[in-house]
Structure formats: C-alpha cells, structure tokens
Short mmCIF file of C-alpha atoms in Angstrom, two decimals:
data_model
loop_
_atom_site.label_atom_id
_atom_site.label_comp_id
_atom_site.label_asym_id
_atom_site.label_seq_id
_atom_site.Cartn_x
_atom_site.Cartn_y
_atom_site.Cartn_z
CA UNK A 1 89.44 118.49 101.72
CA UNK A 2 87.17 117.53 98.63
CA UNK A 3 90.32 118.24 96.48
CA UNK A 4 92.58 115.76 98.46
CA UNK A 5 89.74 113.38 98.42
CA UNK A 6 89.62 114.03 94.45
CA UNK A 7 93.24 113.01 94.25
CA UNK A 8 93.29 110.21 96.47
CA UNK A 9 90.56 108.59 94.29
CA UNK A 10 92.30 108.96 91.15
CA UNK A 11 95.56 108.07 92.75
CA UNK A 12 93.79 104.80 94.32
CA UNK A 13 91.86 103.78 90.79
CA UNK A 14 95.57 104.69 89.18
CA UNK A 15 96.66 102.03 91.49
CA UNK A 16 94.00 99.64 91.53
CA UNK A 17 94.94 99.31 87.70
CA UNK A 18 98.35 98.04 87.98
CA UNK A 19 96.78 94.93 90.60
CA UNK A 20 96.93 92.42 87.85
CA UNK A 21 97.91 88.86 87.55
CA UNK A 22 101.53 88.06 86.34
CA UNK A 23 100.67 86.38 83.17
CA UNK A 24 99.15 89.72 82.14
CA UNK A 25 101.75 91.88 83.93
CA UNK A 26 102.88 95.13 81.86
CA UNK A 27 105.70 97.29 82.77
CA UNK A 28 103.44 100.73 81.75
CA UNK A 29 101.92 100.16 85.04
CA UNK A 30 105.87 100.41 86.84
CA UNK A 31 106.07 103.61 84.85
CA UNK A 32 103.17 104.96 86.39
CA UNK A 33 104.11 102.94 89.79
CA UNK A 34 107.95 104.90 89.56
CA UNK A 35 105.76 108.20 89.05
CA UNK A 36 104.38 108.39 92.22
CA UNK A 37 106.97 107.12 93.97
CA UNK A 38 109.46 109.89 92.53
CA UNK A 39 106.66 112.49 93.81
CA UNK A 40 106.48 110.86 97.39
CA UNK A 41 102.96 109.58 97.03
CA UNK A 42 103.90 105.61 97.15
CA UNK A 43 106.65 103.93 99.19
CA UNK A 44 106.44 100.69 97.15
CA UNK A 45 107.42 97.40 99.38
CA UNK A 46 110.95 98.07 99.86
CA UNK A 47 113.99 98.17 97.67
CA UNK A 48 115.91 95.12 95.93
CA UNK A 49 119.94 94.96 95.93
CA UNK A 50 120.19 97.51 93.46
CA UNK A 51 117.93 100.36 96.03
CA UNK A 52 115.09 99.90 93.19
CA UNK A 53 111.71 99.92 94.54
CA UNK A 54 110.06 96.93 94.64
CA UNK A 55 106.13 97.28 94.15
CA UNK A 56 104.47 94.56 94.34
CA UNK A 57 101.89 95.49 91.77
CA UNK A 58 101.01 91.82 91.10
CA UNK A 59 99.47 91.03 93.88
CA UNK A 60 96.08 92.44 95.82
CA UNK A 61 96.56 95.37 98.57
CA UNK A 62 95.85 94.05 101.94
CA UNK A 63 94.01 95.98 104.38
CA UNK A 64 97.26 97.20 106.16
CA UNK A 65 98.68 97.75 102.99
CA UNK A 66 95.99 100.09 101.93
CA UNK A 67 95.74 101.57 105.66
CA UNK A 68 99.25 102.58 105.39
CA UNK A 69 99.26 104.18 101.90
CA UNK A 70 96.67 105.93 102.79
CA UNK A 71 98.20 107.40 106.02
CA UNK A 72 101.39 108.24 103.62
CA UNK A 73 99.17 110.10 101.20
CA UNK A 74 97.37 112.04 104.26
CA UNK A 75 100.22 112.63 105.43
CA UNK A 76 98.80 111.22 109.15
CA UNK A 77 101.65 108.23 108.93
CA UNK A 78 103.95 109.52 111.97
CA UNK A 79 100.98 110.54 113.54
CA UNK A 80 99.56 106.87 113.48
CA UNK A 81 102.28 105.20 114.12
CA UNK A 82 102.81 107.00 117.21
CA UNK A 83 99.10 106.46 117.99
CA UNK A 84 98.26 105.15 121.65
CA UNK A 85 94.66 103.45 121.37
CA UNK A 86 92.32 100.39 121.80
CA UNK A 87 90.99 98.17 119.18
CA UNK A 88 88.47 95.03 119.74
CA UNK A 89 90.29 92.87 117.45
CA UNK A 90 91.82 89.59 118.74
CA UNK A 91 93.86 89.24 115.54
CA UNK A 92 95.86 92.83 115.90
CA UNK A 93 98.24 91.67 118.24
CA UNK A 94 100.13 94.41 120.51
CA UNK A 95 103.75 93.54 119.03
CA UNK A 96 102.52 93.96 115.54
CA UNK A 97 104.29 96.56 113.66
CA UNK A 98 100.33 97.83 112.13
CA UNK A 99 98.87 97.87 115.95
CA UNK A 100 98.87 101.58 116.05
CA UNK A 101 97.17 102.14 112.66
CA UNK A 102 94.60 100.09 113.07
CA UNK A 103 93.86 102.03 116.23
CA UNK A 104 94.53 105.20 114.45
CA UNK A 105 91.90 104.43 111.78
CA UNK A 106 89.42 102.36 113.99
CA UNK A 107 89.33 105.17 116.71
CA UNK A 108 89.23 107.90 113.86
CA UNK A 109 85.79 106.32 112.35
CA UNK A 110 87.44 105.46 108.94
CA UNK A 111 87.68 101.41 108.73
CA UNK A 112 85.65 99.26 111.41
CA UNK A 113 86.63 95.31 111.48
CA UNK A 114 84.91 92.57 109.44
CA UNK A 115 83.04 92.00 112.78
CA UNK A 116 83.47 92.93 116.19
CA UNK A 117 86.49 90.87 117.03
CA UNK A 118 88.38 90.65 113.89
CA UNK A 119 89.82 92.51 111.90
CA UNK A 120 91.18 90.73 109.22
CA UNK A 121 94.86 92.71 108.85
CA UNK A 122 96.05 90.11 105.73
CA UNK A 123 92.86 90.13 103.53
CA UNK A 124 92.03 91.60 100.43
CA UNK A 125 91.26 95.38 100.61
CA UNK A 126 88.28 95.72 98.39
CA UNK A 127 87.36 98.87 96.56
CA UNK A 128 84.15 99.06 98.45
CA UNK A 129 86.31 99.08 101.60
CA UNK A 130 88.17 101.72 100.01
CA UNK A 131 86.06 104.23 98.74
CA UNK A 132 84.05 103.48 102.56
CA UNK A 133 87.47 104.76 103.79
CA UNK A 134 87.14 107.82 101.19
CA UNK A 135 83.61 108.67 102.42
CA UNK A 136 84.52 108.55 105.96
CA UNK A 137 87.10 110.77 105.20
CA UNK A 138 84.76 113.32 103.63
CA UNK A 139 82.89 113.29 106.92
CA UNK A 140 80.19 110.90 105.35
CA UNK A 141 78.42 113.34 103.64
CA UNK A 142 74.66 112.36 102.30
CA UNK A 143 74.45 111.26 98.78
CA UNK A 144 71.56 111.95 96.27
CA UNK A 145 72.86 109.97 93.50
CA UNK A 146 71.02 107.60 91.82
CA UNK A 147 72.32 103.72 91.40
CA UNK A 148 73.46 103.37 88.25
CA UNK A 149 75.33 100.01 89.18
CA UNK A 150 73.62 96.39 88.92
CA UNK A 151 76.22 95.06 91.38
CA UNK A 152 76.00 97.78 94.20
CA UNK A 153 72.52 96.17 96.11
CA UNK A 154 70.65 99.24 98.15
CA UNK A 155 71.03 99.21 101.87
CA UNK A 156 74.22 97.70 102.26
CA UNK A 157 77.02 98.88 103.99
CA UNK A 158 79.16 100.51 101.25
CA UNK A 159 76.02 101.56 99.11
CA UNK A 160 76.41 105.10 99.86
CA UNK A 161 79.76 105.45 99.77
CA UNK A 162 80.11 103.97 96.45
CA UNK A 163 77.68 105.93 95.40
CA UNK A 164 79.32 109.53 96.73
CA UNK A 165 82.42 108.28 95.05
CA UNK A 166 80.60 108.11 91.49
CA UNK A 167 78.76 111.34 92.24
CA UNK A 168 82.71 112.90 92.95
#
C-alpha cells in the first residue's frame, strides 16, 4: 500500500505541475499529460472531434475532479460509482452524476466537507486536501517529522498529513 501511495504522490505532484495559467501554458506538460493517459492512469476531460483527449491542464482540479482521478488510479471507480450511501451535504444533490463518490469517499474516511453541510463539489482541490486524502489512505499513520515548512502552521487540520507526505 505504501508503494501505491508512493506513486500516487508523484503521479499527483506530476500533475499538479501542468495546472498553470494559459499565458504560461507549455505543451511538455501534454507530453507528460498523453503519458499517463496511454498507461491508463488519467482519463483527461473527454475527447475533441478528432477522439484526442482533451485535458484541461489549464485550469485548477476541482474536488470531484480530484475525487474521481483518484478512484481511477485506485482502481475503486466502478466500485464508487455503484456506491449506495449518505452524505450531510445539501449541495451534493441525489441526481448528480458525483453523488455516489462523494459518499464513497465521505463514508470511507478519506475527504470530510468544508463543514458539516457542504461540501463544496466545484472548488479548488488544494494540495493540502490532497495529500489529507493520501494520509487517510495510508490509514493515518503518526508522523515524527519535524516542520520544515514556514507556511504549514502546527495544529491544523492538514499539518500532519503534510508532514507524512514530506517524510514519504
């Protein structure tokens, strides 16, 4: 599990490289984009009229968007969409097409809401968020790593898990 963990990190810090604005766009990063989509790891957004996969690698994952890849990578994305459970959230809507992974991953102990009703499904997906997700994952093991970042306060929510993902 560490392993998978390992490679979901450096897929997800591959990734979190190519979200750039477009004045700065380079196409190195759909090279790198078309690499992991020829080895299954990354659906992209769809395909244009050619079948070319579209990316989207301007813009900033959303919370589904990061739910989802990371169900892919797990391979847990039939699994979750199939997914029967409950969710607090009064902005996860039963006839959304994300419903069942957000129950999936809120039942499972890997993503909570931004508070206890919402869930915020359309905002940014931070990488404190992510590597939370990570953690979680890894069964939220304890960290004895010191700080070595001025932006990462003590005590707060993602502390620890952006300190295990340093320390791995």
């Amino acid at each position: 599990m560490n392993k998978l963990i390992s490679l979901l990190l450096c897929i997800i810090m591959l990734l979190s490289t190519c979200v750039i604005s477009n004045a700065a766009y380079e196409p190195a990063h759909t090279k790198d984009a078309d690499t992991l989509y020829e080895l299954g790891l990354f659906k992209g957004m769809g395909t244009d009229a050619n079948g070319n996969p579209i990316y989207g690698l301007e813009q900033k994952a959303t919370r589904i968007q990061g739910i989802i890849l990371l169900l892919h990578l797990l391979g847990e994305e039939a699994e979750a969409k199939e997914f029967e459970g409950t969710h607090p959230f009064t902005d996860v809507p039963e006839t959304e097409w994300y419903r069942a992974a957000v129950e999936y991953v809120f039942e499972n102990k890997l993503m909570n809401g931004m508070n206890a009703t919402t869930y915020g499904p359309q905002k940014t997906l931070t990488r404190a968020m992510l590597v939370t997700i990570l953690y979680r994952m890894a069964g939220a093991p304890k960290v004895e790593a010191d700080n070595v970042f001025t932006d990462v306060p003590a005590g707060q929510w993602y502390t620890e898990a952006i300190l295990w993902g340093y320390s791995n």
